[in-house]
Amino acid sequence: MTLPAVVPFKPGNPKSRLSCVLDERERSLFAGAMLRDVLAALHGGGCDPYVMSTAPFDLPGERVVVNPAGLNESLNEVLAVTHGPLLILMSDLPLVTPPVVRRLVRTKEDMAIGPGRGGGTNAIFLRAASRFRVDYYQASFLKHLRIAAEQGLSCEVIDSFRLHTDVDEKEDIVELLVHGTGESRRYLEGLGFSLSIDKGRVGVERRKD
Amino acid sequence: MTLPAVVPFKPGNPKSRLSCVLDERERSLFAGAMLRDVLAALHGGGCDPYVMSTAPFDLPGERVVVNPAGLNESLNEVLAVTHGPLLILMSDLPLVTPPVVRRLVRTKEDMAIGPGRGGGTNAIFLRAASRFRVDYYQASFLKHLRIAAEQGLSCEVIDSFRLHTDVDEKEDIVELLVHGTGESRRYLEGLGFSLSIDKGRVGVERRKD
């Protein structure tokens, strides 16, 4: 049985905190490459994913549903009418692999949650989606644990750095160059990114053409 | 069977990158609290740990061996004479729990490695320790994978954010306040640390007395 999965995506001016190393067009292409890495992990993990985009977006071979509403509003619309299982996975997780997806969907609890760095929520798997509602932004991981408790839902926290690592800032690119295996790593390497050592600490540098 | 585990520790002026929020005495007490959290996780995970300290250090109820040599030199001395299994775990991993320790020591491969944020290595478990040598600093995770391959050792990478998260900088304290359950979290909360929201992002603040 393939499990439905939704990946929220916002195509306009993505990943602005990477402006120091990528221009707007590059950030847009990089965000698309990360999205395709996430979709590949979902397909490989036995899910049937679709992208919920705030604006029309061309993604050959994948399903895209447009909903211009905010993240919480659009996801809560989906949850309200989904009585079976649903996996919600963010689009900026290029380290996620099929085994990580399987750890989420094979939970023995009512739901599984993957915390993100900085108190965020990178994944939520629900056996009965309509029993939950999301509340993203700020320390959403703690809010989601609270909502689960209020709804009487048992919850497993998935302990995975691949799920924990969202790529928002230059430092996060180190993780992608160390642990990534997909298209988004190849895209950055093609732009000339590589690991660098500065005062004993690992960073990234971009080759000047 | 309890497995031997070694936790390297450097008592003098620890965690200097936390100087912006903790004075030297507080950093020393905080480093000790993190060390005790790591030792508690090792005991709970079925290991028999000892601390390998660069200088004498009082730690009631725990074994401390003093070796003033550098990290690589002192660990490689231990590895050379350890023909059975050994777990090496860093001391600044206050999110590590007994289940994380068990994931390391129950690997089916010759060794297991826990990557740290920024290309580092936070844990190495070896079935036959004398077949390996360590090479910490810089992108040590990649170096350790290479050494494993050179030695013909199969290696499992443990995908755990609890193992990946070393506490070096102010931002890392967010992770401790969200996910920590031990002494080091209580120590910081006792100093007045709590989560804060600044421009929609989660940080930490310290109450002024």
CSV table of C-alpha atoms in Angstrom, one decimal:
chain,number,residue,atom,x,y,z
A,1,MET,CA,0.0,0.0,0.0
A,2,THR,CA,1.3,3.4,-0.9
A,3,LEU,CA,0.8,6.1,1.6
A,4,PRO,CA,-0.2,9.6,0.7
A,5,ALA,CA,2.4,12.3,1.4
A,6,VAL,CA,2.2,16.1,0.9
A,7,VAL,CA,5.2,18.4,0.5
A,8,PRO,CA,4.4,22.1,0.9
A,9,PHE,CA,6.4,24.3,-1.4
A,10,LYS,CA,6.6,28.1,-2.0
A,11,PRO,CA,8.3,28.8,-5.4
A,12,GLY,CA,8.8,32.6,-5.1
A,13,ASN,CA,12.2,33.9,-3.9
A,14,PRO,CA,13.0,30.8,-1.8
A,15,LYS,CA,15.8,30.4,0.7
A,16,SER,CA,16.5,34.1,1.1
A,17,ARG,CA,19.0,33.4,3.9
A,18,LEU,CA,21.3,31.8,1.3
A,19,SER,CA,21.5,35.1,-0.6
A,20,CYS,CA,25.1,35.5,0.6
A,21,VAL,CA,26.2,32.6,-1.6
A,22,LEU,CA,23.4,32.1,-4.2
A,23,ASP,CA,21.6,34.7,-6.4
A,24,GLU,CA,17.8,34.5,-6.8
A,25,ARG,CA,17.8,32.3,-9.9
A,26,GLU,CA,20.3,29.9,-8.3
A,27,ARG,CA,18.2,29.7,-5.0
A,28,SER,CA,15.2,28.9,-7.1
A,29,LEU,CA,16.9,26.1,-8.9
A,30,PHE,CA,18.5,24.8,-5.7
A,31,ALA,CA,15.1,24.8,-3.9
A,32,GLY,CA,13.7,22.8,-6.9
A,33,ALA,CA,16.6,20.3,-6.6
A,34,MET,CA,16.0,19.8,-2.9
A,35,LEU,CA,12.3,19.3,-3.6
A,36,ARG,CA,13.1,16.6,-6.1
A,37,ASP,CA,15.4,14.9,-3.7
A,38,VAL,CA,12.6,14.9,-1.1
A,39,LEU,CA,10.2,13.5,-3.6
A,40,ALA,CA,12.7,10.8,-4.6
A,41,ALA,CA,13.0,9.8,-1.0
A,42,LEU,CA,9.2,9.6,-0.6
A,43,HIS,CA,8.8,7.4,-3.7
A,44,GLY,CA,11.7,5.2,-2.6
A,45,GLY,CA,10.1,4.9,0.9
A,46,GLY,CA,6.8,3.6,-0.5
A,47,CYS,CA,4.8,6.9,-0.5
A,48,ASP,CA,2.7,8.5,-3.1
A,49,PRO,CA,3.6,12.2,-2.8
A,50,TYR,CA,2.2,15.4,-4.2
A,51,VAL,CA,3.4,18.9,-4.0
A,52,MET,CA,1.2,21.6,-2.5
A,53,SER,CA,2.5,24.8,-4.0
A,54,THR,CA,1.5,28.4,-3.3
A,55,ALA,CA,1.8,29.2,-7.0
A,56,PRO,CA,1.8,27.3,-10.3
A,57,PHE,CA,5.1,25.4,-10.7
A,58,ASP,CA,6.3,23.1,-13.4
A,59,LEU,CA,7.5,19.7,-12.1
A,60,PRO,CA,7.5,17.0,-14.8
A,61,GLY,CA,6.3,13.6,-13.6
A,62,GLU,CA,5.0,14.8,-10.3
A,63,ARG,CA,1.6,16.0,-9.0
A,64,VAL,CA,1.3,19.6,-8.1
A,65,VAL,CA,-1.7,21.1,-6.4
A,66,VAL,CA,-1.9,24.9,-6.1
A,67,ASN,CA,-3.2,26.5,-2.9
A,68,PRO,CA,-2.2,30.1,-2.3
A,69,ALA,CA,-3.2,30.0,1.4
A,70,GLY,CA,-0.6,30.0,4.2
A,71,LEU,CA,1.2,26.9,5.3
A,72,ASN,CA,-1.0,26.2,8.4
A,73,GLU,CA,-4.3,27.1,6.6
A,74,SER,CA,-3.6,24.9,3.5
A,75,LEU,CA,-2.4,21.9,5.5
A,76,ASN,CA,-5.3,22.1,7.9
A,77,GLU,CA,-7.7,22.1,5.0
A,78,VAL,CA,-6.1,18.9,3.8
A,79,LEU,CA,-6.1,17.3,7.3
A,80,ALA,CA,-9.8,18.1,7.9
A,81,VAL,CA,-10.8,15.9,5.0
A,82,THR,CA,-8.2,13.1,5.3
A,83,HIS,CA,-9.5,10.4,7.5
A,84,GLY,CA,-6.7,7.9,6.7
A,85,PRO,CA,-3.0,8.2,7.0
A,86,LEU,CA,-0.9,11.2,5.7
A,87,LEU,CA,2.8,12.1,5.8
A,88,ILE,CA,3.7,15.8,5.8
A,89,LEU,CA,7.3,16.4,4.8
A,90,MET,CA,9.1,19.7,4.3
A,91,SER,CA,10.7,20.4,0.9
A,92,ASP,CA,14.1,21.6,2.2
A,93,LEU,CA,15.4,18.3,3.6
A,94,PRO,CA,17.8,17.0,0.9
A,95,LEU,CA,19.4,14.5,3.3
A,96,VAL,CA,16.2,12.5,3.8
A,97,THR,CA,16.4,9.0,2.4
A,98,PRO,CA,13.9,6.2,1.9
A,99,PRO,CA,14.9,4.5,5.2
A,100,VAL,CA,14.1,7.8,7.0
A,101,VAL,CA,10.7,7.9,5.4
A,102,ARG,CA,10.1,4.3,6.4
A,103,ARG,CA,11.0,5.1,10.0
A,104,LEU,CA,8.3,7.7,10.0
A,105,VAL,CA,5.5,5.7,8.4
A,106,ARG,CA,6.3,2.5,10.3
A,107,THR,CA,5.7,4.0,13.7
A,108,LYS,CA,3.7,1.9,16.1
A,109,GLU,CA,2.2,5.1,17.6
A,110,ASP,CA,-0.8,7.2,16.4
A,111,MET,CA,1.7,9.6,14.9
A,112,ALA,CA,5.4,10.3,14.4
A,113,ILE,CA,7.1,13.6,14.3
A,114,GLY,CA,10.5,14.6,13.0
A,115,PRO,CA,11.9,17.7,14.8
A,116,GLY,CA,13.9,20.3,12.8
A,117,ARG,CA,16.9,22.2,14.0
A,118,GLY,CA,15.9,25.3,16.0
A,119,GLY,CA,12.6,23.9,17.5
A,120,GLY,CA,10.9,23.4,14.1
A,121,THR,CA,8.9,20.5,12.7
A,122,ASN,CA,10.2,18.8,9.6
A,123,ALA,CA,7.9,15.8,9.3
A,124,ILE,CA,4.6,14.7,10.7
A,125,PHE,CA,3.1,11.2,10.0
A,126,LEU,CA,-0.5,10.7,11.0
A,127,ARG,CA,-2.5,7.4,11.0
A,128,ALA,CA,-5.8,9.3,11.1
A,129,ALA,CA,-5.0,12.8,9.7
A,130,SER,CA,-8.3,14.4,10.6
A,131,ARG,CA,-7.6,14.0,14.3
A,132,PHE,CA,-4.7,16.5,14.1
A,133,ARG,CA,-4.2,20.1,13.1
A,134,VAL,CA,-0.8,21.7,12.4
A,135,ASP,CA,0.6,24.9,13.9
A,136,TYR,CA,3.9,25.7,12.2
A,137,TYR,CA,6.4,28.5,12.8
A,138,GLN,CA,8.3,29.4,16.0
A,139,ALA,CA,8.9,26.4,18.3
A,140,SER,CA,6.4,24.3,16.3
A,141,PHE,CA,7.8,21.0,17.5
A,142,LEU,CA,6.7,21.8,21.1
A,143,LYS,CA,3.4,23.0,19.9
A,144,HIS,CA,2.8,19.9,17.9
A,145,LEU,CA,3.6,17.7,20.9
A,146,ARG,CA,1.1,19.7,22.9
A,147,ILE,CA,-1.6,19.3,20.2
A,148,ALA,CA,-0.9,15.5,20.0
A,149,ALA,CA,-1.4,15.3,23.8
A,150,GLU,CA,-4.6,17.4,23.7
A,151,GLN,CA,-6.0,15.1,21.0
A,152,GLY,CA,-5.0,12.0,23.0
A,153,LEU,CA,-2.7,10.9,20.2
A,154,SER,CA,0.4,8.8,21.1
A,155,CYS,CA,3.5,10.2,19.4
A,156,GLU,CA,6.9,8.9,18.5
A,157,VAL,CA,9.8,11.4,18.0
A,158,ILE,CA,12.0,10.2,15.2
A,159,ASP,CA,15.7,10.6,16.1
A,160,SER,CA,17.3,11.3,12.7
A,161,PHE,CA,19.8,14.0,11.8
A,162,ARG,CA,18.8,13.5,8.1
A,163,LEU,CA,15.3,14.7,9.0
A,164,HIS,CA,16.6,17.3,11.5
A,165,THR,CA,18.8,19.1,9.0
A,166,ASP,CA,16.9,21.7,7.0
A,167,VAL,CA,19.0,23.7,4.6
A,168,ASP,CA,18.4,27.4,5.4
A,169,GLU,CA,21.9,28.9,5.9
A,170,LYS,CA,25.4,28.7,4.5
A,171,GLU,CA,26.5,26.5,7.4
A,172,ASP,CA,23.8,23.9,6.5
A,173,ILE,CA,25.5,23.5,3.1
A,174,VAL,CA,28.3,21.8,4.9
A,175,GLU,CA,25.9,19.0,5.9
A,176,LEU,CA,24.7,18.6,2.3
A,177,LEU,CA,28.3,18.4,1.0
A,178,VAL,CA,29.2,15.8,3.7
A,179,HIS,CA,26.1,13.7,3.7
A,180,GLY,CA,24.1,14.4,0.6
A,181,THR,CA,23.8,12.0,-2.3
A,182,GLY,CA,21.2,13.5,-4.6
A,183,GLU,CA,20.5,16.3,-7.1
A,184,SER,CA,20.8,19.2,-4.8
A,185,ARG,CA,24.4,18.3,-3.8
A,186,ARG,CA,25.3,17.8,-7.4
A,187,TYR,CA,23.8,21.2,-8.3
A,188,LEU,CA,25.9,23.0,-5.7
A,189,GLU,CA,29.0,21.1,-6.7
A,190,GLY,CA,28.3,22.1,-10.3
A,191,LEU,CA,28.3,25.8,-9.1
A,192,GLY,CA,31.8,25.2,-7.6
A,193,PHE,CA,30.9,24.7,-4.0
A,194,SER,CA,33.2,22.5,-1.9
A,195,LEU,CA,34.2,22.0,1.8
A,196,SER,CA,36.8,24.4,3.2
A,197,ILE,CA,38.8,24.4,6.4
A,198,ASP,CA,39.1,27.8,8.1
A,199,LYS,CA,40.8,28.0,11.5
A,200,GLY,CA,40.2,24.3,12.0
A,201,ARG,CA,36.5,24.5,11.4
A,202,VAL,CA,34.7,23.1,8.4
A,203,GLY,CA,32.9,25.6,6.1
A,204,VAL,CA,32.1,25.9,2.4
A,205,GLU,CA,33.6,27.9,-0.3
A,206,ARG,CA,32.5,28.7,-3.9
A,207,ARG,CA,35.1,28.6,-6.7
A,208,LYS,CA,35.3,32.0,-8.5
A,209,ASP,CA,34.9,31.5,-12.2
B,1,MET,CA,27.9,-8.0,29.1
B,2,THR,CA,28.9,-4.4,29.7
B,3,LEU,CA,30.9,-2.8,26.9
B,4,PRO,CA,33.8,-0.5,27.7
B,5,ALA,CA,33.3,3.1,26.7
B,6,VAL,CA,35.8,6.1,26.8
B,7,VAL,CA,34.7,9.7,27.0
B,8,PRO,CA,37.6,12.2,26.3
B,9,PHE,CA,37.4,15.3,28.4
B,10,LYS,CA,39.4,18.5,28.7
B,11,PRO,CA,38.7,20.4,31.9
B,12,GLY,CA,40.5,23.7,31.4
B,13,ASN,CA,38.6,26.7,30.0
B,14,PRO,CA,36.0,24.5,28.1
B,15,LYS,CA,33.5,25.6,25.5
B,16,SER,CA,35.1,29.0,24.8
B,17,ARG,CA,32.5,29.7,22.0
B,18,LEU,CA,29.9,30.0,24.7
B,19,SER,CA,31.7,32.9,26.3
B,20,CYS,CA,29.1,35.3,25.0
B,21,VAL,CA,26.5,33.8,27.4
B,22,LEU,CA,28.5,32.0,30.1
B,23,ASP,CA,31.5,33.1,32.1
B,24,GLU,CA,34.4,30.7,32.6
B,25,ARG,CA,33.2,29.2,35.9
B,26,GLU,CA,29.8,28.6,34.4
B,27,ARG,CA,31.2,27.1,31.3
B,28,SER,CA,33.2,24.7,33.4
B,29,LEU,CA,30.2,23.7,35.5
B,30,PHE,CA,28.1,23.3,32.3
B,31,ALA,CA,30.8,21.1,30.6
B,32,GLY,CA,30.8,18.9,33.8
B,33,ALA,CA,27.0,18.7,33.7
B,34,MET,CA,27.1,17.6,30.0
B,35,LEU,CA,29.8,15.0,30.8
B,36,ARG,CA,27.6,13.6,33.5
B,37,ASP,CA,24.6,13.4,31.1
B,38,VAL,CA,26.7,11.5,28.6
B,39,LEU,CA,28.0,9.1,31.4
B,40,ALA,CA,24.4,8.6,32.5
B,41,ALA,CA,23.3,7.7,28.9
B,42,LEU,CA,26.3,5.2,28.7
B,43,HIS,CA,25.4,3.5,32.0
B,44,GLY,CA,21.8,3.3,30.9
B,45,GLY,CA,22.8,1.9,27.5
B,46,GLY,CA,24.7,-1.0,29.1
B,47,CYS,CA,28.2,0.4,28.9
B,48,ASP,CA,31.0,0.6,31.4
B,49,PRO,CA,32.4,4.1,30.8
B,50,TYR,CA,35.5,5.9,32.0
B,51,VAL,CA,36.6,9.5,31.4
B,52,MET,CA,40.0,10.1,29.8
B,53,SER,CA,40.9,13.6,31.0
B,54,THR,CA,43.8,15.8,30.0
B,55,ALA,CA,44.1,16.9,33.7
B,56,PRO,CA,43.1,15.6,37.1
B,57,PHE,CA,39.3,16.2,37.5
B,58,ASP,CA,37.1,15.2,40.4
B,59,LEU,CA,34.0,13.2,39.4
B,60,PRO,CA,32.5,11.3,42.3
B,61,GLY,CA,31.4,7.7,41.4
B,62,GLU,CA,33.1,7.7,38.0
B,63,ARG,CA,36.4,6.4,36.8
B,64,VAL,CA,38.8,9.1,35.6
B,65,VAL,CA,42.1,8.3,33.8
B,66,VAL,CA,44.5,11.2,33.2
B,67,ASN,CA,46.4,11.5,29.9
B,68,PRO,CA,47.7,14.9,29.0
B,69,ALA,CA,48.4,13.9,25.4
B,70,GLY,CA,46.3,15.3,22.5
B,71,LEU,CA,42.9,13.7,21.6
B,72,ASN,CA,44.2,11.6,18.7
B,73,GLU,CA,47.4,10.5,20.5
B,74,SER,CA,45.6,9.5,23.7
B,75,LEU,CA,42.8,7.6,21.9
B,76,ASN,CA,45.2,5.9,19.5
B,77,GLU,CA,47.2,4.6,22.6
B,78,VAL,CA,44.0,3.1,23.9
B,79,LEU,CA,43.0,1.6,20.6
B,80,ALA,CA,46.3,0.0,20.0
B,81,VAL,CA,46.0,-2.2,23.2
B,82,THR,CA,42.2,-2.8,23.0
B,83,HIS,CA,41.5,-6.0,21.0
B,84,GLY,CA,37.9,-6.2,22.0
B,85,PRO,CA,35.0,-3.7,21.5
B,86,LEU,CA,35.2,-0.1,22.5
B,87,LEU,CA,32.8,2.9,22.3
B,88,ILE,CA,34.3,6.4,22.0
B,89,LEU,CA,31.8,9.1,22.8
B,90,MET,CA,32.3,12.8,23.0
B,91,SER,CA,31.5,14.6,26.3
B,92,ASP,CA,29.4,17.5,24.8
B,93,LEU,CA,26.4,15.5,23.7
B,94,PRO,CA,23.8,16.2,26.3
B,95,LEU,CA,20.9,14.9,24.1
B,96,VAL,CA,22.3,11.4,23.9
B,97,THR,CA,20.1,8.8,25.6
B,98,PRO,CA,20.4,5.1,26.4
B,99,PRO,CA,18.5,4.2,23.1
B,100,VAL,CA,21.1,6.1,21.1
B,101,VAL,CA,23.9,4.2,22.9
B,102,ARG,CA,22.2,0.9,22.1
B,103,ARG,CA,21.8,1.9,18.4
B,104,LEU,CA,25.6,2.3,18.3
B,105,VAL,CA,26.7,-0.8,20.1
B,106,ARG,CA,24.1,-3.1,18.5
B,107,THR,CA,25.4,-2.4,14.9
B,108,LYS,CA,25.7,-5.5,12.8
B,109,GLU,CA,28.8,-4.0,11.0
B,110,ASP,CA,32.4,-4.0,12.2
B,111,MET,CA,31.9,-0.5,13.4
B,112,ALA,CA,29.3,2.3,13.8
B,113,ILE,CA,30.0,6.0,13.5
B,114,GLY,CA,27.9,9.0,14.7
B,115,PRO,CA,28.5,12.1,12.6
B,116,GLY,CA,28.6,15.5,14.3
B,117,ARG,CA,27.3,18.7,12.9
B,118,GLY,CA,29.9,20.4,10.7
B,119,GLY,CA,31.6,17.3,9.4
B,120,GLY,CA,32.8,16.1,12.9
B,121,THR,CA,32.6,12.7,14.6
B,122,ASN,CA,30.7,12.4,17.8
B,123,ALA,CA,30.8,8.6,18.4
B,124,ILE,CA,32.7,5.6,17.1
B,125,PHE,CA,31.9,2.0,18.1
B,126,LEU,CA,34.4,-0.6,17.2
B,127,ARG,CA,34.0,-4.4,17.6
B,128,ALA,CA,37.8,-4.9,17.4
B,129,ALA,CA,39.3,-1.6,18.5
B,130,SER,CA,42.9,-2.3,17.6
B,131,ARG,CA,42.0,-2.5,13.9
B,132,PHE,CA,41.2,1.2,13.8
B,133,ARG,CA,42.9,4.5,14.5
B,134,VAL,CA,41.2,7.9,15.0
B,135,ASP,CA,42.0,11.2,13.2
B,136,TYR,CA,39.8,13.9,14.8
B,137,TYR,CA,39.5,17.6,13.8
B,138,GLN,CA,38.4,19.2,10.6
B,139,ALA,CA,36.1,17.0,8.5
B,140,SER,CA,36.9,13.9,10.7
B,141,PHE,CA,33.7,12.1,9.7
B,142,LEU,CA,35.0,11.7,6.1
B,143,LYS,CA,38.5,10.8,7.4
B,144,HIS,CA,37.1,8.1,9.6
B,145,LEU,CA,35.0,6.6,6.8
B,146,ARG,CA,38.2,6.5,4.7
B,147,ILE,CA,40.2,4.9,7.5
B,148,ALA,CA,37.4,2.3,7.9
B,149,ALA,CA,37.5,1.5,4.2
B,150,GLU,CA,41.4,1.3,4.2
B,151,GLN,CA,41.2,-1.2,7.1
B,152,GLY,CA,38.5,-3.2,5.4
B,153,LEU,CA,36.0,-2.5,8.1
B,154,SER,CA,32.3,-2.4,7.3
B,155,CYS,CA,30.7,0.7,8.9
B,156,GLU,CA,27.2,1.8,9.8
B,157,VAL,CA,26.4,5.5,10.0
B,158,ILE,CA,24.0,6.1,12.9
B,159,ASP,CA,21.3,8.6,11.8
B,160,SER,CA,20.5,10.4,15.1
B,161,PHE,CA,20.1,14.1,15.7
B,162,ARG,CA,20.7,13.4,19.4
B,163,LEU,CA,24.2,12.2,18.5
B,164,HIS,CA,24.7,14.8,15.8
B,165,THR,CA,24.1,17.8,18.1
B,166,ASP,CA,27.2,18.8,20.0
B,167,VAL,CA,26.7,21.9,22.1
B,168,ASP,CA,29.4,24.5,21.0
B,169,GLU,CA,27.5,27.7,20.4
B,170,LYS,CA,24.6,29.7,21.6
B,171,GLU,CA,22.3,28.4,18.9
B,172,ASP,CA,23.0,24.8,20.1
B,173,ILE,CA,21.5,25.7,23.5
B,174,VAL,CA,18.1,25.9,21.7
B,175,GLU,CA,18.4,22.2,21.0
B,176,LEU,CA,19.2,21.5,24.6
B,177,LEU,CA,16.2,23.5,25.9
B,178,VAL,CA,13.9,21.8,23.4
B,179,HIS,CA,15.1,18.2,23.6
B,180,GLY,CA,17.2,17.9,26.7
B,181,THR,CA,16.0,16.0,29.8
B,182,GLY,CA,19.2,15.9,32.0
B,183,GLU,CA,21.4,17.8,34.3
B,184,SER,CA,22.9,20.2,31.8
B,185,ARG,CA,19.4,21.5,30.8
B,186,ARG,CA,18.5,22.0,34.4
B,187,TYR,CA,21.8,23.8,35.0
B,188,LEU,CA,21.1,26.3,32.2
B,189,GLU,CA,17.5,26.7,33.3
B,190,GLY,CA,18.7,27.4,36.8
B,191,LEU,CA,20.9,30.2,35.4
B,192,GLY,CA,17.8,31.7,33.8
B,193,PHE,CA,18.0,30.5,30.3
B,194,SER,CA,14.8,30.0,28.3
B,195,LEU,CA,13.6,29.9,24.7
B,196,SER,CA,12.9,33.2,23.0
B,197,ILE,CA,11.3,34.2,19.7
B,198,ASP,CA,13.0,36.9,17.7
B,199,LYS,CA,11.6,37.8,14.3
B,200,GLY,CA,9.9,34.5,14.1
B,201,ARG,CA,13.0,32.5,14.8
B,202,VAL,CA,13.7,30.5,18.0
B,203,GLY,CA,16.7,31.6,20.1
B,204,VAL,CA,17.7,31.6,23.8
B,205,GLU,CA,17.7,34.4,26.3
B,206,ARG,CA,19.1,34.6,29.8
B,207,ARG,CA,17.1,36.4,32.5
B,208,LYS,CA,19.0,39.3,34.1
B,209,ASP,CA,19.1,38.9,37.9
